[in-house]
Short mmCIF file of C-alpha atoms and ligand atoms in Angstrom, two decimals:
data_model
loop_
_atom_site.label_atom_id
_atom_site.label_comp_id
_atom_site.label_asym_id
_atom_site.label_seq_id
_atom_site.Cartn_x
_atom_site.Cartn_y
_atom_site.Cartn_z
CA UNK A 19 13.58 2.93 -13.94
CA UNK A 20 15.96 0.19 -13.02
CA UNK A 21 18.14 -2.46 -14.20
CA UNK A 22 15.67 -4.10 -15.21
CA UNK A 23 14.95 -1.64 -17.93
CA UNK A 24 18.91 -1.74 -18.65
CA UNK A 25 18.46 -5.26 -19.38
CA UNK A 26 15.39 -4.82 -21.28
CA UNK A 27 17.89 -2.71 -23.85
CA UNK A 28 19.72 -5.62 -24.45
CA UNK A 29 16.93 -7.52 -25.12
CA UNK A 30 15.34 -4.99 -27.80
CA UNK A 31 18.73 -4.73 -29.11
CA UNK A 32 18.66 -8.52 -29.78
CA UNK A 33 15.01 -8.35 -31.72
CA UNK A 34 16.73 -5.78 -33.32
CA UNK A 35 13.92 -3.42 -32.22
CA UNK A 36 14.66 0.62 -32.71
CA UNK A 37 12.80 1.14 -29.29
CA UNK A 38 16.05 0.34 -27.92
CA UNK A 39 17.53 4.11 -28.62
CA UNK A 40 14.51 5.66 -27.07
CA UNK A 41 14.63 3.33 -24.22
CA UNK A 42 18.60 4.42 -23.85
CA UNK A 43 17.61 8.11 -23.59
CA UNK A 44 14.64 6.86 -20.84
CA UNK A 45 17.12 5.63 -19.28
CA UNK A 46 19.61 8.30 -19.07
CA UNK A 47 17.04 10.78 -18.33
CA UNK A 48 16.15 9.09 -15.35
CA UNK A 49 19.74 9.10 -14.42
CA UNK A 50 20.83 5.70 -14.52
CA UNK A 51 24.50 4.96 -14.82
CA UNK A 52 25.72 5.82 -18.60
CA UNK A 53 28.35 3.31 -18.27
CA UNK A 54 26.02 0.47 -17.27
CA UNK A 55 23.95 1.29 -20.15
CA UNK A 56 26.39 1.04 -22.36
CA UNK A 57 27.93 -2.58 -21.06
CA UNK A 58 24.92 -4.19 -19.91
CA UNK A 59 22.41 -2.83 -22.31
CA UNK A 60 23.91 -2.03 -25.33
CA UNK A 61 26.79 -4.74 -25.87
CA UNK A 62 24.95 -7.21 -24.08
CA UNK A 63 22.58 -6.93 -26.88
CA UNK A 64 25.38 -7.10 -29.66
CA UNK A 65 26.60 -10.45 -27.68
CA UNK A 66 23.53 -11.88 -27.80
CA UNK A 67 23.07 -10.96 -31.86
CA UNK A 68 26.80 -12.77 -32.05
CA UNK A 69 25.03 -15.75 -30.05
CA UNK A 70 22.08 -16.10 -32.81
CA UNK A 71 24.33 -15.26 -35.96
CA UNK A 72 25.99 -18.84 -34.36
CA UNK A 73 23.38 -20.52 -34.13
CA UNK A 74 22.49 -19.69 -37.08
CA UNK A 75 19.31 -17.93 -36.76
CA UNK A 76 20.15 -14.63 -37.56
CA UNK A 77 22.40 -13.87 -40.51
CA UNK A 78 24.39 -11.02 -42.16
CA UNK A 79 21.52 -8.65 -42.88
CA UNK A 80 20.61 -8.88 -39.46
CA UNK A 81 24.20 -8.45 -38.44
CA UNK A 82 23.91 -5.19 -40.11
CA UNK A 83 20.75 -4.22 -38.80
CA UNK A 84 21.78 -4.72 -35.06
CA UNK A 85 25.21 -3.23 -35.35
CA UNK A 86 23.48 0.41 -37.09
CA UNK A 87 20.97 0.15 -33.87
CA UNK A 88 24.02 -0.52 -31.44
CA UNK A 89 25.89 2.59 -32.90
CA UNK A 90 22.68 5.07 -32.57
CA UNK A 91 22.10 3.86 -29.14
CA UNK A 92 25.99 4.44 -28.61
CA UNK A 93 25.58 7.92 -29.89
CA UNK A 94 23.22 9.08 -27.46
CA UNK A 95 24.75 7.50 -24.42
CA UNK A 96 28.75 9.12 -25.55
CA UNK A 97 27.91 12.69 -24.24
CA UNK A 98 26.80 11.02 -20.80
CA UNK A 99 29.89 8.69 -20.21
CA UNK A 100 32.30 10.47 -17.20
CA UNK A 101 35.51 12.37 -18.27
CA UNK A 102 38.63 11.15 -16.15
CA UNK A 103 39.48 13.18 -13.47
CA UNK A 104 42.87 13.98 -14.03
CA UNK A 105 43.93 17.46 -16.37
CA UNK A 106 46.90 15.68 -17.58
CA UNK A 107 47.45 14.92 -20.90
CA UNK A 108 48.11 11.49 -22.03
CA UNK A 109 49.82 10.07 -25.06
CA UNK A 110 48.86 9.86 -28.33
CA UNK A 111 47.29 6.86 -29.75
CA UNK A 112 46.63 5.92 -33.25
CA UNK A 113 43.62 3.05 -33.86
CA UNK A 114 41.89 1.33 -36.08
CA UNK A 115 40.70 -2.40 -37.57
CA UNK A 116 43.48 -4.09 -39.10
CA UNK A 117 43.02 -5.15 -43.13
CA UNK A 118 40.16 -6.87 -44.17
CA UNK A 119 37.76 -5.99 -40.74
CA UNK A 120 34.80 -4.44 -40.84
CA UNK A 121 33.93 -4.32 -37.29
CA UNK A 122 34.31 -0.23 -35.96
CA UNK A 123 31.79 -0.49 -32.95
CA UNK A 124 34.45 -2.08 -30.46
CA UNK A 125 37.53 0.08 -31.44
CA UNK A 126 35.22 3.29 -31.60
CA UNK A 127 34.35 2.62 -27.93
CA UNK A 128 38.37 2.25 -27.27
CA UNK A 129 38.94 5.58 -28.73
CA UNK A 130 36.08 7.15 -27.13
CA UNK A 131 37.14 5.85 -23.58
CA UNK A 132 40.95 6.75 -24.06
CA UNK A 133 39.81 10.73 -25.29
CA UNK A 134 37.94 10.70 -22.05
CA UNK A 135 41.00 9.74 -20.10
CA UNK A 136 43.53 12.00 -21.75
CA UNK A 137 44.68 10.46 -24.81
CA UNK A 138 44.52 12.31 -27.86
CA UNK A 139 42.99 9.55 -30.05
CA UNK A 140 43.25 9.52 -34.24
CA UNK A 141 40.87 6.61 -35.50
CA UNK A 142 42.10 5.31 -38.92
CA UNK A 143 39.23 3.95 -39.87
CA UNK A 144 38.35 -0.09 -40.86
CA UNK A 145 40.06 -2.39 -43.07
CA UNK A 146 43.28 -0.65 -42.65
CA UNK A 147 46.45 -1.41 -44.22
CA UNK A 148 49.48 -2.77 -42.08
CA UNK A 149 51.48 0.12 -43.07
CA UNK A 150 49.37 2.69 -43.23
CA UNK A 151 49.02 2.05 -39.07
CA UNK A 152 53.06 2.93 -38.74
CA UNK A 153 52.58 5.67 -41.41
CA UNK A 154 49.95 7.33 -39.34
CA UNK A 155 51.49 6.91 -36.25
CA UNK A 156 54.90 8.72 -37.91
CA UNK A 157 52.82 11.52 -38.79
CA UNK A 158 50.36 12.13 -35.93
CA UNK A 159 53.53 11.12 -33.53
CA UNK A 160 51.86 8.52 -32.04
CA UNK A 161 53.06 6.38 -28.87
CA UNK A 162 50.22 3.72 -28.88
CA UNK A 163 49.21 1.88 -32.12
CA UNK A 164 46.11 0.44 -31.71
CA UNK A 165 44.97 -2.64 -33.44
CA UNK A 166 41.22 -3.93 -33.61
CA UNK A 167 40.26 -7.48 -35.28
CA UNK A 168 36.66 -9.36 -34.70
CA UNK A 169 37.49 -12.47 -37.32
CA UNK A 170 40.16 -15.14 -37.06
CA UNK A 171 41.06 -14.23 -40.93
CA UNK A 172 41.99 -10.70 -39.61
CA UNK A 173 43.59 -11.42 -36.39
CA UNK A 174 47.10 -12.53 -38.30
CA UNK A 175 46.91 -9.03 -39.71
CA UNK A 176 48.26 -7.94 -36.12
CA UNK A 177 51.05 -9.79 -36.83
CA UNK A 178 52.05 -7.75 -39.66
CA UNK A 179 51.94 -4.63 -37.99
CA UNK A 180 54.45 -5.94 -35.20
CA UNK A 181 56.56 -7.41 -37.66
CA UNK A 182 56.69 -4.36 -39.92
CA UNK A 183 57.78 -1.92 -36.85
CA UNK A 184 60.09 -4.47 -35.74
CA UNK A 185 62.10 -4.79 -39.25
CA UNK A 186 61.88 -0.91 -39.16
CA UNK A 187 63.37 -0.65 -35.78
CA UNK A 188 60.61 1.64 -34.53
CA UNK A 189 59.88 -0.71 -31.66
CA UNK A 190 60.84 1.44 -28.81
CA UNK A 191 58.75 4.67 -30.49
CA UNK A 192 55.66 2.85 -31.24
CA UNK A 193 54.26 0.11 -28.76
CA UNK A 194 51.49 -2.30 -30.05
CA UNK A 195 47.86 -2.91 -28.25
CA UNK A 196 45.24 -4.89 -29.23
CA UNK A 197 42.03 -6.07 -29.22
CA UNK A 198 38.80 -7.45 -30.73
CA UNK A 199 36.00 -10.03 -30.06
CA UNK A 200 38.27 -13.57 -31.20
CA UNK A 201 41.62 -12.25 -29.80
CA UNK A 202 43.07 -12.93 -25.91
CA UNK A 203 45.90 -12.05 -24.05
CA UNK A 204 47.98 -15.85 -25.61
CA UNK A 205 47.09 -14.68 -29.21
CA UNK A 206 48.56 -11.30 -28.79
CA UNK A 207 51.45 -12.66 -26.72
CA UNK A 208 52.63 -14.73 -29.43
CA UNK A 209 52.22 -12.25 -31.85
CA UNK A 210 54.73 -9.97 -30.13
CA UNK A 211 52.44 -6.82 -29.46
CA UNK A 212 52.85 -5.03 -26.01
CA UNK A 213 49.69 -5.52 -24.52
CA UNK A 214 46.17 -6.59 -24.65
CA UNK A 215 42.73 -5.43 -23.28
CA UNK A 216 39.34 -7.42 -23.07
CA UNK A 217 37.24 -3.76 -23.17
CA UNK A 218 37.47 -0.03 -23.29
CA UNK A 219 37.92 0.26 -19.45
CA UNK A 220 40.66 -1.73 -19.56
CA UNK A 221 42.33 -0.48 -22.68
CA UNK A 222 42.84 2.41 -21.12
CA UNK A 223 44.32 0.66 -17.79
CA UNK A 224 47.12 -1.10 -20.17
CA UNK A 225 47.28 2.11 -22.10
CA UNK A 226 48.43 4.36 -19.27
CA UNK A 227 50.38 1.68 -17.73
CA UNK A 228 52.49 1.59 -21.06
CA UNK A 229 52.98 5.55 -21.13
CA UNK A 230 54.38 5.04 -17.36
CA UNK A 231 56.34 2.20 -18.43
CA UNK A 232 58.11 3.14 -22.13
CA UNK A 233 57.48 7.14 -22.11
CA UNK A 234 57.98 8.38 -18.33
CA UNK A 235 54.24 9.33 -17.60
CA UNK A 236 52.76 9.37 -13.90
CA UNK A 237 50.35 6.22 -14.12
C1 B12 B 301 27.90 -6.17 -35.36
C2 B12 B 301 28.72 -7.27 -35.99
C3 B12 B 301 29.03 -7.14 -37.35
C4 B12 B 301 28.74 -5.88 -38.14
C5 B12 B 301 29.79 -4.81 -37.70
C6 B12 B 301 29.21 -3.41 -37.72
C7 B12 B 301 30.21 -2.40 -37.20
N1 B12 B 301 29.96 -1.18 -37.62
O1 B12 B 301 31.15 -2.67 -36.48
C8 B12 B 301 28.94 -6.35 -39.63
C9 B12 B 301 27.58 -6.61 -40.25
C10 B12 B 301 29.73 -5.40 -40.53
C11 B12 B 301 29.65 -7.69 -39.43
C12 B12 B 301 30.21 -8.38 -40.48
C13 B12 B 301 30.79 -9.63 -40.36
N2 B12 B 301 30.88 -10.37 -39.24
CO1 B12 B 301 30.46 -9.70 -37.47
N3 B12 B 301 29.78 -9.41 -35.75
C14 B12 B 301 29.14 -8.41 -35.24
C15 B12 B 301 28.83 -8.72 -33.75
C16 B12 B 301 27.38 -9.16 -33.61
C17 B12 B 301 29.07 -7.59 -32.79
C18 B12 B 301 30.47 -6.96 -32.90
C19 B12 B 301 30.52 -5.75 -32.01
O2 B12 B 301 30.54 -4.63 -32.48
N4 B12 B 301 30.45 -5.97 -30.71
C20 B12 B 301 30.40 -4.91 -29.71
C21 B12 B 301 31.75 -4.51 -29.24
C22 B12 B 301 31.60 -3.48 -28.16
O3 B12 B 301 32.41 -5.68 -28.95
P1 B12 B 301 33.52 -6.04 -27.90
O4 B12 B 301 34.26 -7.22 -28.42
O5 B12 B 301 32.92 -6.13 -26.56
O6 B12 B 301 34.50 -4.78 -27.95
C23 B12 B 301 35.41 -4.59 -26.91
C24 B12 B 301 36.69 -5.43 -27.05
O7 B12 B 301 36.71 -6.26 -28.18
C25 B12 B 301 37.79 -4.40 -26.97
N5 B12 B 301 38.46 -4.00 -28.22
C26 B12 B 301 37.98 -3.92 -29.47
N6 B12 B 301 38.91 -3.42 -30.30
C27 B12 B 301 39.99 -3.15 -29.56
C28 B12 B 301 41.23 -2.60 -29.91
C29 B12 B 301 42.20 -2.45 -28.94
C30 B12 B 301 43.51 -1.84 -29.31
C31 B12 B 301 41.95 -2.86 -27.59
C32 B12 B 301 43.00 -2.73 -26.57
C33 B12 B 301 40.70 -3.40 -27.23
C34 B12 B 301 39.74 -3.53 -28.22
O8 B12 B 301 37.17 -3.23 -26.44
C35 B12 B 301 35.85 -3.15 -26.99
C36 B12 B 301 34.98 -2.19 -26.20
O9 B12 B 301 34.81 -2.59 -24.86
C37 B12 B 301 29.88 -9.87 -33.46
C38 B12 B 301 29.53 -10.80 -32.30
C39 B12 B 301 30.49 -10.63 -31.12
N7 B12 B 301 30.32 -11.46 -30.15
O10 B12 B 301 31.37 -9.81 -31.13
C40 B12 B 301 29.96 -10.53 -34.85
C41 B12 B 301 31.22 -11.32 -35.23
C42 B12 B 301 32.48 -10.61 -34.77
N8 B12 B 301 31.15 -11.30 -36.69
C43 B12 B 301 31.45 -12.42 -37.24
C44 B12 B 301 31.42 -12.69 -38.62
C45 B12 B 301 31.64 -14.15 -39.04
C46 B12 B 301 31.20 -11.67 -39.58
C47 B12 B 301 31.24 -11.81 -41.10
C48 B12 B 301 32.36 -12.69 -41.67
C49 B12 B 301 29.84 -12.32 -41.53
C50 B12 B 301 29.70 -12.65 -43.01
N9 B12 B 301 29.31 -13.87 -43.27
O11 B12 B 301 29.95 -11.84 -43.86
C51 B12 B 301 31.37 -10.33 -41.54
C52 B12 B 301 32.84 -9.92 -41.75
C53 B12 B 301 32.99 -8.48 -42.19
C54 B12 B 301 34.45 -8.06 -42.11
N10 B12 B 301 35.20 -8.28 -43.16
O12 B12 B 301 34.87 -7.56 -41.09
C55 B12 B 301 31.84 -13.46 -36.18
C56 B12 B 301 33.37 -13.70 -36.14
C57 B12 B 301 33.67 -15.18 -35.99
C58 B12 B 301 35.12 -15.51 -36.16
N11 B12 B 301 35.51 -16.43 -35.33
O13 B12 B 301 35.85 -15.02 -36.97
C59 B12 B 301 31.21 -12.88 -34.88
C60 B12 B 301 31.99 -13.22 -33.58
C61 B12 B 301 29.77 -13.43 -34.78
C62 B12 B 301 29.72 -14.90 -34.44
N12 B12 B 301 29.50 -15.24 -33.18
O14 B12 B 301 29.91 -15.75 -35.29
N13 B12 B 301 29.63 -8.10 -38.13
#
């Protein structure tokens, strides 16, 4: 088994075909690279579902369809992905979609990612409330709030959540990431959060580069 089969996941993924999980445990049985799996099979294949859902070939049934298949095949391939080396424990990170998304398969790869690296991770959940985010992160004693939106409606909701721990003066307690299919580095820069990521790998780059910078962790 090669790439090619890796590619082939995306592809089954796409026609919304449930060989895709057992082709994801083929695959990791014959020891090909969890991670790749996961980026070049599996979200590949949820890219190219966004693609048709464009173009108007597929719509919000199949939407549905593809991101249940995406979330088994993500199942199987968590137990595979590498821990980070380091014993250290990170900081503690509260994340979830902001009000009005839907979308759970992006941040729930953040979280998963961040646990491996250290973090101690609390996921909120979708569609949650502006303040429920600082409320959660009070109680859980959070450093990180995490913010996830996939739709241009619920990107502004970031917004809110920097603007709410601003007003409350909790800026220096909590810091602000996020992320999310329609958002970039410029969105998130104007709406005052303290970083953005593209992906998991990186989310946990800006992550531990924000414990080293605001809360005196090694990086
Ligand atoms: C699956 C899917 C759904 C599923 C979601 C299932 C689920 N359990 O999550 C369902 C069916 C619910 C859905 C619904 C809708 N969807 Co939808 N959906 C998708 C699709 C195909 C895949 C999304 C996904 O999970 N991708 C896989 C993950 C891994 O994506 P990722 O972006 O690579 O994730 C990484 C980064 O974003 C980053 N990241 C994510 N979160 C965070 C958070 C932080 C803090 C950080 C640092 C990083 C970070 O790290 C992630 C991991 O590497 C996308 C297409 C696309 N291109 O994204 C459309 C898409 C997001 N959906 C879209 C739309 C329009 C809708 C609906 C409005 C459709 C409708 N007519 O009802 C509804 C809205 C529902 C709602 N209120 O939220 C549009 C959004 C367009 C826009 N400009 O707003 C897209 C882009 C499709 C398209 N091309 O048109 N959808």
């Amino acid at each position: 088994m090669d790439q090619n089969d890796i590619a082939e996941i995306a592809e089954l993924i796409a026609d919304l075909d449930d060989e895709a999980a057992e082709l994801v445990q083929e695959c990791l049985d014959a020891g090909l690279d969890p991670v790749s799996v996961l980026k070049d099979g599996v979200v590949k294949g949820l890219e190219k579902i966004g693609q048709l859902f464009e173009a108007k070939e597929y719509f919000l049934a199949e939407l549905m369809v593809g991101g249940e298949l995406a979330e088994n095949c993500i199942n199987i391939i968590n137990p595979h992905l590498p821990k980070s080396a380091e014993g250290e424990r990170q900081g503690v990170v509260v994340i979830g979609a902001v009000s009005g998304d839907l979308h759970d398969i992006g941040y729930g790869l953040v979280a998963k990612q961040l646990e491996l690296a250290g973090f101690e991770v609390h996921q909120l959940g979708v569609n949650v409330d502006s303040m429920a985010f600082i409320n959660a992160a009070k109680e859980k004693k959070a450093n990180i709030i995490g913010l996830s939106a996939f739709l241009v409606t619920t990107i502004p909701n970031c917004r809110d959540v920097v603007n709410y721990v601003r007003d409350m003066g909790l800026q220096d307690q909590f810091k602000i990431v996020m992320g999310g299919a329609e958002t970039n580095q410029e969105k998130s820069d104007m709406m005052g959060a303290d970083g953005w990521a593209p992906n998991a790998m990186e989310a946990v780059t800006l992550c531990k580069n924000i414990m080293a910078a605001h809360f005196g962790r090694a990086a």
